[in-house]
CSV table of C-alpha atoms in Angstrom, one decimal:
chain,number,residue,atom,x,y,z
A,27,MET,CA,-8.0,0.6,-13.8
A,28,SER,CA,-7.6,1.3,-17.6
A,29,ASN,CA,-11.1,2.1,-18.2
A,30,LEU,CA,-11.5,5.0,-15.7
A,31,LYS,CA,-10.8,8.3,-16.3
A,32,ASN,CA,-10.8,10.1,-13.0
A,33,TYR,CA,-9.9,8.5,-10.0
A,34,LEU,CA,-7.6,8.3,-6.8
A,35,PHE,CA,-4.7,6.1,-6.9
A,36,THR,CA,-2.1,5.5,-4.2
A,37,SER,CA,1.4,4.0,-4.2
A,38,GLU,CA,3.6,3.7,-1.0
A,39,SER,CA,7.6,3.1,-0.9
A,40,VAL,CA,9.7,1.9,2.0
A,41,SER,CA,13.1,3.0,3.1
A,42,GLU,CA,16.6,1.1,3.0
A,43,GLY,CA,16.2,0.8,7.0
A,44,HIS,CA,12.9,-1.1,6.8
A,45,PRO,CA,13.4,-4.4,7.9
A,46,ASP,CA,12.2,-6.6,4.9
A,47,LYS,CA,14.6,-4.0,2.6
A,48,VAL,CA,17.5,-4.6,4.8
A,49,SER,CA,16.7,-8.5,4.4
A,50,ASP,CA,16.8,-7.3,0.4
A,51,ARG,CA,19.8,-5.2,0.5
A,52,ILE,CA,21.7,-8.5,2.5
A,53,SER,CA,20.3,-10.9,-0.2
A,54,ASP,CA,21.6,-9.0,-2.9
A,55,MET,CA,25.0,-8.2,-1.7
A,56,VAL,CA,25.2,-12.1,-1.5
A,57,VAL,CA,24.3,-11.9,-5.3
A,58,ASP,CA,27.0,-9.2,-5.8
A,59,SER,CA,29.8,-11.1,-3.6
A,60,TYR,CA,29.6,-14.2,-6.0
A,61,LEU,CA,29.1,-12.5,-9.3
A,62,SER,CA,32.3,-10.2,-8.7
A,63,SER,CA,34.2,-13.8,-8.0
A,64,ASP,CA,32.5,-15.6,-10.9
A,65,PRO,CA,29.9,-14.0,-13.1
A,66,PHE,CA,28.3,-17.1,-13.9
A,67,SER,CA,27.6,-17.7,-10.3
A,68,ARG,CA,24.1,-19.4,-9.2
A,69,VAL,CA,22.7,-17.5,-6.2
A,70,ALA,CA,19.3,-17.9,-4.6
A,71,CYS,CA,19.7,-16.3,-1.1
A,72,GLU,CA,17.1,-15.7,1.3
A,73,THR,CA,17.5,-13.4,4.6
A,74,LEU,CA,15.8,-13.1,7.6
A,75,THR,CA,16.4,-10.1,10.2
A,76,THR,CA,14.8,-9.6,13.4
A,77,THR,CA,15.9,-8.3,16.8
A,78,ASN,CA,19.6,-8.8,16.8
A,79,LYS,CA,19.9,-11.7,14.6
A,80,VAL,CA,20.4,-12.0,10.8
A,81,VAL,CA,20.1,-15.6,9.5
A,82,LEU,CA,20.7,-16.2,5.7
A,83,ALA,CA,19.5,-19.3,3.9
A,84,GLY,CA,19.7,-20.4,0.4
A,85,GLU,CA,21.4,-22.2,-2.5
A,86,ILE,CA,24.9,-21.1,-4.1
A,87,ARG,CA,26.8,-22.9,-7.4
A,88,GLY,CA,30.3,-20.2,-7.5
A,89,PRO,CA,33.7,-19.6,-5.7
A,90,GLU,CA,34.3,-20.7,-2.5
A,91,ILE,CA,33.5,-17.5,0.0
A,92,SER,CA,33.5,-18.2,3.8
A,93,LYS,CA,30.9,-18.0,6.2
A,94,ASP,CA,33.4,-14.7,8.1
A,95,GLU,CA,33.6,-13.0,4.6
A,96,ILE,CA,30.1,-12.8,4.2
A,97,ILE,CA,29.2,-12.3,7.9
A,98,GLN,CA,31.4,-9.4,7.7
A,99,LYS,CA,29.6,-8.2,4.6
A,100,VAL,CA,26.4,-8.2,6.0
A,101,ARG,CA,27.6,-6.0,9.2
A,102,ASN,CA,28.8,-4.0,6.6
A,103,CYS,CA,25.4,-3.5,5.0
A,104,ILE,CA,23.9,-2.8,8.4
A,105,LYS,CA,25.9,-0.1,9.0
A,106,ASP,CA,25.7,1.5,6.1
A,107,ILE,CA,22.1,1.6,6.6
A,108,GLY,CA,22.6,3.3,9.8
A,109,TYR,CA,21.7,0.7,12.6
A,110,ASP,CA,23.5,0.8,15.7
A,111,GLN,CA,20.8,0.5,18.2
A,112,LYS,CA,19.9,-1.2,20.9
A,113,GLY,CA,17.6,-3.9,19.4
A,114,PHE,CA,19.5,-4.4,16.0
A,115,THR,CA,23.5,-3.0,15.4
A,116,TRP,CA,26.2,-3.9,12.9
A,117,ARG,CA,28.2,-4.7,16.0
A,118,ASP,CA,28.8,-8.0,17.5
A,119,ALA,CA,25.3,-8.0,19.4
A,120,THR,CA,23.3,-8.9,16.4
A,121,LYS,CA,23.9,-12.6,15.6
A,122,ILE,CA,24.6,-13.5,12.2
A,123,GLU,CA,23.9,-17.1,10.8
A,124,CYS,CA,24.9,-18.5,7.4
A,125,HIS,CA,23.4,-21.3,6.0
A,126,LEU,CA,24.3,-21.2,2.4
A,127,HIS,CA,24.6,-24.3,0.7
A,128,ALA,CA,25.2,-26.3,-2.8
A,129,GLN,CA,22.6,-25.8,-5.8
A,130,SER,CA,20.2,-28.7,-6.3
A,131,ALA,CA,21.7,-30.5,-9.0
A,132,ASP,CA,18.2,-31.0,-10.4
A,133,ILE,CA,17.5,-27.6,-11.1
A,134,ALA,CA,21.3,-27.1,-12.0
A,135,MET,CA,20.5,-29.6,-15.2
A,136,GLY,CA,17.4,-28.0,-16.2
A,137,VAL,CA,18.7,-24.4,-16.2
A,138,ASP,CA,22.6,-25.4,-17.9
A,139,SER,CA,23.1,-25.5,-21.6
A,140,SER,CA,24.8,-28.9,-23.0
A,141,GLY,CA,25.4,-30.0,-26.7
A,142,ASN,CA,22.7,-28.0,-28.7
A,143,LYS,CA,20.5,-27.4,-25.7
A,144,ASP,CA,20.7,-23.8,-25.2
A,145,GLU,CA,20.0,-22.3,-21.4
A,146,GLY,CA,17.0,-22.9,-20.1
A,147,ALA,CA,14.8,-20.5,-17.7
A,148,GLY,CA,15.7,-21.0,-13.8
A,149,ASP,CA,11.9,-21.2,-13.1
A,150,GLN,CA,8.7,-21.6,-14.3
A,151,GLY,CA,6.5,-18.1,-14.3
A,152,ILE,CA,5.3,-14.8,-15.5
A,153,MET,CA,7.1,-11.4,-15.2
A,154,PHE,CA,5.4,-8.2,-16.2
A,155,GLY,CA,7.0,-4.9,-17.3
A,156,TYR,CA,5.4,-1.8,-17.4
A,157,ALA,CA,6.1,2.0,-18.6
A,158,CYS,CA,3.9,5.3,-19.1
A,159,ASN,CA,4.5,8.9,-19.8
A,160,GLU,CA,3.4,10.3,-16.5
A,161,THR,CA,6.9,11.3,-15.4
A,162,ASP,CA,10.1,12.0,-16.9
A,163,ILE,CA,11.4,8.5,-16.2
A,164,LEU,CA,8.4,6.8,-17.5
A,165,MET,CA,7.7,5.5,-14.3
A,166,PRO,CA,3.7,6.3,-12.9
A,167,ALA,CA,3.8,9.1,-10.8
A,168,PRO,CA,2.6,7.8,-7.1
A,169,ILE,CA,5.6,5.2,-6.6
A,170,HIS,CA,7.9,7.7,-8.5
A,171,TYR,CA,7.7,10.4,-5.7
A,172,SER,CA,6.8,7.9,-2.9
A,173,HIS,CA,10.6,6.7,-3.3
A,174,LYS,CA,12.0,10.2,-4.3
A,175,ILE,CA,10.7,11.3,-0.4
A,176,LEU,CA,12.4,8.5,0.8
A,177,ARG,CA,15.6,9.0,-0.9
A,178,LEU,CA,15.8,12.2,-0.2
A,179,MET,CA,15.5,11.9,3.2
A,180,ALA,CA,18.2,8.7,3.6
A,181,GLU,CA,20.7,11.1,1.5
A,182,ASP,CA,20.3,13.7,4.6
A,183,ARG,CA,20.4,11.7,7.3
A,184,LYS,CA,23.1,9.9,6.2
A,185,SER,CA,25.2,13.3,5.5
A,186,GLY,CA,24.0,14.5,9.1
A,187,LYS,CA,21.9,17.2,7.4
A,188,LEU,CA,18.7,15.7,9.1
A,189,LYS,CA,19.1,14.8,12.5
A,190,ASN,CA,16.4,12.7,15.1
A,191,ILE,CA,15.4,10.2,12.3
A,192,GLU,CA,16.1,6.5,12.2
A,193,PRO,CA,16.6,4.6,9.2
A,194,ASP,CA,13.2,2.7,9.1
A,195,SER,CA,10.6,5.3,6.8
A,196,LYS,CA,8.0,4.5,4.9
A,197,SER,CA,5.9,7.0,2.2
A,198,GLN,CA,2.5,7.0,0.6
A,199,VAL,CA,1.3,9.3,-2.2
A,200,THR,CA,-2.3,9.5,-3.3
A,201,PHE,CA,-2.7,11.3,-6.8
A,202,GLU,CA,-5.9,12.6,-8.2
A,203,TYR,CA,-6.0,11.5,-12.0
A,204,VAL,CA,-8.2,13.7,-14.3
A,205,ASP,CA,-9.0,11.9,-17.9
A,206,GLY,CA,-6.8,9.3,-17.0
A,207,LYS,CA,-3.5,11.9,-16.0
A,208,PRO,CA,-1.8,12.9,-12.5
A,209,THR,CA,-3.3,16.3,-11.5
A,210,ARG,CA,-2.2,16.7,-8.0
A,211,VAL,CA,-1.6,15.1,-5.0
A,212,LYS,CA,-4.9,14.4,-2.9
A,213,SER,CA,-3.3,13.2,0.2
A,214,LEU,CA,0.6,12.4,1.8
A,215,VAL,CA,1.7,10.0,4.4
A,216,ILE,CA,5.2,9.5,5.8
A,217,SER,CA,6.0,7.4,8.4
A,218,SER,CA,9.4,7.2,10.1
A,219,GLN,CA,11.4,6.2,13.0
A,220,HIS,CA,12.7,9.2,15.2
A,221,ALA,CA,15.0,9.5,18.2
A,222,PRO,CA,13.0,9.2,21.7
A,223,ASP,CA,13.4,12.9,22.7
A,224,VAL,CA,11.7,14.2,19.9
A,225,ASP,CA,7.9,14.7,19.8
A,226,GLN,CA,5.3,14.4,16.6
A,227,ALA,CA,5.3,17.9,15.9
A,228,GLN,CA,8.7,18.2,15.8
A,229,VAL,CA,8.8,15.1,13.2
A,230,ARG,CA,6.4,16.6,11.1
A,231,ASP,CA,8.5,19.8,10.9
A,232,LEU,CA,11.5,17.6,10.0
A,233,LEU,CA,9.9,15.8,7.3
A,234,ARG,CA,7.7,18.1,5.9
A,235,PRO,CA,10.2,19.7,3.5
A,236,TYR,CA,10.8,16.2,1.7
A,237,MET,CA,7.4,16.5,0.6
A,238,LEU,CA,7.9,19.9,-0.7
A,239,LYS,CA,11.4,18.8,-2.3
A,240,SER,CA,10.3,15.9,-4.1
A,241,ILE,CA,6.7,16.6,-5.6
A,242,PRO,CA,6.6,19.5,-8.2
A,243,LYS,CA,4.7,22.8,-7.2
A,244,ASN,CA,2.1,22.2,-9.7
A,245,PHE,CA,1.1,18.9,-8.2
A,246,LEU,CA,0.6,20.6,-4.8
A,247,GLU,CA,-1.2,23.4,-5.8
A,248,GLY,CA,-4.3,23.8,-3.5
A,249,PHE,CA,-2.9,21.2,-1.1
A,250,ASP,CA,-4.8,20.5,2.0
A,251,GLU,CA,-2.3,20.0,4.5
A,252,ASN,CA,-4.9,18.2,6.6
A,253,GLU,CA,-4.0,15.6,4.0
A,254,PHE,CA,-0.4,15.4,5.3
A,255,TYR,CA,-0.3,12.6,7.6
A,256,VAL,CA,3.2,12.0,9.4
A,257,ASN,CA,3.3,9.1,11.9
A,258,PRO,CA,-0.3,8.9,12.2
A,259,THR,CA,-0.4,6.0,15.0
A,260,GLY,CA,1.8,8.8,17.2
A,261,ASN,CA,5.3,7.4,18.5
A,262,PHE,CA,7.6,5.5,16.1
A,263,VAL,CA,11.0,5.1,18.5
A,264,ILE,CA,11.3,1.0,18.0
A,265,GLY,CA,11.4,0.2,14.7
A,266,GLY,CA,13.6,-1.7,11.9
A,267,PRO,CA,14.3,-5.5,12.4
A,268,ASP,CA,14.0,-4.7,16.3
A,269,GLY,CA,10.2,-3.7,15.6
A,270,ASP,CA,9.1,-5.7,13.1
A,271,CYS,CA,10.5,-9.1,11.6
A,272,GLY,CA,12.0,-8.7,7.8
A,273,LEU,CA,12.2,-11.3,5.1
A,274,THR,CA,13.8,-11.3,1.6
A,275,GLY,CA,10.8,-10.6,-1.6
A,276,ARG,CA,8.2,-9.2,0.8
A,277,LYS,CA,8.0,-5.6,-1.1
A,278,ILE,CA,7.5,-7.0,-4.4
A,279,ILE,CA,5.2,-4.1,-5.4
A,280,VAL,CA,7.1,-1.6,-3.7
A,281,ASP,CA,10.3,-2.5,-6.2
A,282,THR,CA,8.1,-2.2,-9.5
A,283,TYR,CA,5.2,-0.2,-10.3
A,284,GLY,CA,3.6,0.7,-6.9
A,285,GLY,CA,0.7,-1.3,-8.2
A,286,ALA,CA,-0.3,0.7,-11.1
A,287,ALA,CA,0.7,-2.8,-13.0
A,288,PRO,CA,0.4,-6.4,-12.7
A,289,HIS,CA,3.1,-8.6,-10.8
A,290,GLY,CA,3.7,-11.8,-11.8
A,291,GLY,CA,4.6,-12.6,-8.4
A,292,GLY,CA,8.3,-13.5,-8.1
A,293,ALA,CA,10.5,-11.2,-6.1
A,294,PHE,CA,13.8,-9.9,-7.2
A,295,SER,CA,16.3,-9.6,-4.5
A,296,GLY,CA,18.9,-12.7,-3.8
A,297,LYS,CA,18.5,-14.2,-7.2
A,298,ASP,CA,21.4,-13.8,-9.8
A,299,PRO,CA,20.2,-13.1,-13.1
A,300,THR,CA,19.9,-16.6,-14.7
A,301,LYS,CA,16.6,-16.8,-12.5
A,302,VAL,CA,13.8,-15.4,-14.9
A,303,ASP,CA,11.8,-13.8,-12.0
A,304,ARG,CA,14.5,-10.9,-12.1
A,305,SER,CA,15.9,-10.9,-15.4
A,306,ALA,CA,13.2,-11.5,-17.4
A,307,ALA,CA,11.2,-8.8,-15.4
A,308,TYR,CA,14.0,-6.2,-16.4
A,309,ALA,CA,13.7,-7.2,-19.8
A,310,ALA,CA,10.1,-6.4,-19.7
A,311,ARG,CA,10.6,-3.2,-18.6
A,312,TYR,CA,13.4,-2.2,-20.8
A,313,ILE,CA,11.2,-3.1,-24.0
A,314,ALA,CA,8.2,-1.5,-22.3
A,315,LYS,CA,10.0,1.5,-21.5
A,316,ASN,CA,11.7,2.0,-25.0
A,317,VAL,CA,8.1,1.2,-26.4
A,318,VAL,CA,6.8,4.6,-24.6
A,319,ALA,CA,10.2,6.7,-25.2
A,320,SER,CA,9.3,5.9,-29.0
A,321,LYS,CA,6.1,7.9,-28.4
A,322,ILE,CA,4.0,5.4,-30.2
A,323,ALA,CA,1.9,4.7,-27.0
A,324,ASP,CA,1.3,6.8,-23.5
A,325,LYS,CA,1.7,3.5,-21.6
A,326,CYS,CA,2.8,0.2,-22.5
A,327,LEU,CA,2.4,-3.2,-20.4
A,328,ILE,CA,4.4,-6.4,-21.3
A,329,GLN,CA,4.0,-10.0,-19.9
A,330,LEU,CA,6.5,-12.5,-20.5
A,331,SER,CA,6.2,-16.4,-19.5
A,332,TYR,CA,8.6,-19.1,-19.2
A,333,ALA,CA,9.0,-23.0,-18.0
A,334,ILE,CA,12.1,-24.2,-15.8
A,335,GLY,CA,14.5,-25.9,-18.8
A,336,VAL,CA,13.0,-24.2,-21.3
A,337,SER,CA,14.9,-21.1,-23.2
A,338,LYS,CA,12.5,-18.9,-24.9
A,339,PRO,CA,9.3,-17.6,-23.5
A,340,LEU,CA,6.2,-19.6,-24.0
A,341,SER,CA,4.3,-16.5,-24.4
A,342,ILE,CA,4.9,-12.7,-25.2
A,343,TYR,CA,1.6,-10.3,-24.3
A,344,VAL,CA,1.4,-6.5,-25.1
A,345,ASP,CA,-1.3,-4.0,-24.0
A,346,LEU,CA,-1.0,-0.5,-25.3
A,347,PHE,CA,-4.0,0.8,-23.8
A,348,ASP,CA,-5.2,2.0,-26.6
A,349,ASN,CA,-7.6,-0.6,-28.2
A,350,ASP,CA,-5.4,-0.1,-31.8
A,351,LEU,CA,-4.7,-3.7,-32.9
A,352,ASP,CA,-2.8,-2.9,-35.8
A,353,LYS,CA,-0.2,-1.0,-33.6
A,354,ASN,CA,-0.5,-3.7,-31.4
A,355,LYS,CA,0.3,-6.6,-33.4
A,356,PHE,CA,3.1,-4.4,-34.8
A,357,VAL,CA,5.0,-3.9,-31.6
A,358,VAL,CA,4.7,-7.3,-30.8
A,359,GLU,CA,6.2,-8.3,-34.3
A,360,LYS,CA,9.0,-6.0,-33.4
A,361,ILE,CA,9.5,-7.6,-29.9
A,362,LYS,CA,9.9,-10.9,-31.5
A,363,GLU,CA,12.5,-9.4,-34.4
A,364,ASN,CA,14.6,-7.7,-31.9
A,365,PHE,CA,14.6,-9.0,-28.8
A,366,ASP,CA,16.4,-12.1,-28.0
A,367,LEU,CA,14.1,-12.9,-24.7
A,368,SER,CA,16.0,-16.4,-24.1
A,369,PRO,CA,17.7,-16.4,-20.1
A,370,ARG,CA,20.9,-16.0,-22.0
A,371,GLY,CA,19.9,-13.3,-24.5
A,372,ILE,CA,18.7,-11.0,-21.9
A,373,ARG,CA,22.0,-11.5,-19.8
A,374,GLU,CA,23.9,-10.6,-22.9
A,375,MET,CA,21.5,-7.7,-24.2
A,376,LEU,CA,21.7,-6.1,-20.4
A,377,ASN,CA,25.0,-7.2,-19.7
A,378,LEU,CA,23.5,-8.8,-16.2
A,379,ASN,CA,26.4,-10.7,-15.1
A,380,LYS,CA,27.9,-8.4,-13.0
A,381,PRO,CA,27.9,-7.2,-9.2
A,382,ILE,CA,25.1,-4.4,-9.9
A,383,TYR,CA,22.2,-5.4,-7.6
A,384,GLU,CA,22.7,-4.4,-4.3
A,385,LYS,CA,22.0,-0.9,-4.9
A,386,THR,CA,18.7,-2.0,-6.5
A,387,ALA,CA,17.3,-2.9,-3.3
A,388,ALA,CA,16.0,0.1,-2.3
A,389,TYR,CA,14.0,2.9,-3.7
A,390,GLY,CA,12.4,0.8,-6.8
A,391,HIS,CA,14.4,-1.2,-9.3
A,392,PHE,CA,12.9,0.7,-12.6
A,393,GLY,CA,12.7,4.5,-12.7
A,394,ARG,CA,16.8,4.9,-12.4
A,395,SER,CA,19.3,6.1,-13.9
A,396,PRO,CA,21.6,3.9,-15.9
A,397,GLU,CA,25.3,3.9,-14.7
A,398,ALA,CA,28.7,3.5,-16.2
A,399,ASN,CA,29.4,0.2,-14.7
A,400,GLY,CA,26.4,-1.4,-15.8
A,401,SER,CA,23.9,-0.8,-13.2
A,402,PHE,CA,20.2,0.0,-14.1
A,403,SER,CA,21.2,-0.9,-18.1
A,404,TRP,CA,17.4,-2.0,-18.6
A,405,GLU,CA,16.6,1.8,-18.0
A,406,LYS,CA,18.4,2.7,-21.3
A,407,THR,CA,16.2,3.9,-24.2
A,408,ASP,CA,18.7,2.8,-26.9
A,409,LYS,CA,15.8,0.6,-28.7
A,410,ILE,CA,13.4,3.1,-29.8
A,411,GLN,CA,14.1,3.2,-33.5
A,412,PHE,CA,12.4,-0.4,-33.3
A,413,PHE,CA,8.9,1.1,-33.0
A,414,PHE,CA,9.0,3.9,-35.0
A,415,LYS,CA,6.3,3.2,-37.5
């Protein structure tokens, strides 16, 4: 895509009520629950959601938390999302099974620090970070506006302002790029679960304002309303985990850059920050965002690679998309000089051993605002001085 100048590019988002996102939320709630009691807990939690059933499984090393407490917190998640339907509810009709157990001693041995050995990566793998100047938050425009539509819908649904719309929704925005820059929205799709007593014309009228509120007017100039698709298959009454089984970690492109950048393949939700799938992807975004915020480049892609039990990244790759080899080398050297990309170094740099993960589970892990409690610390642009030439 980087060699093209004029093209169409599409990204999608899914709401917090999408079955996979319900699963992500529950898994990250488990991470936060353990980190709240012990910042050095180890958690790898997977969640399955289906018709009136939730199943948790995975490995834990940390404080004792009773199954009953975890199950009640699962119900709280479901209630907050807004599910109280015949096929999926926070009430007792939904059965919840908790199969969390102790972490493998072999994995713990590879990760733990001992003697003069620094803490190793929790797994092998590759992680990518990306930033571009298409939006003020340095995210690609298609994924940014796809998230925004659903986030505003969810806020109004929960406040009662948006009625007859249920929690499970998806959005998809296609931008036309001219000379490599987003210029206008070519098409837009919103699919949303709705109450049974509203027809599709009413659903369209309910959802159209969220397109207009989310996307700047200059991107909608000349927009053809025939390219605005709402529930294109028709009725969408049965949704959420009742309509489709949900699993943790199935929305990794939604969670990151909407396909505008490569992905290493590892999911984030349900993993404590010793897992480099999560923490190194956050670090790579942090560096890429600071590179672009410094205005040394319009966009930046970073790849990091790790081996289980080894503390330092095996490789650091940078692409600034401008064929300036000297500038590229300069950025790589500045990263090596100023960023400790060992698992421990990343956690300390971004202060990741905190219960800050549940809110990452919907509307993207990137392009969010850093918060006082440490949430989204990887979105800060406090290292731009390293990249001034």
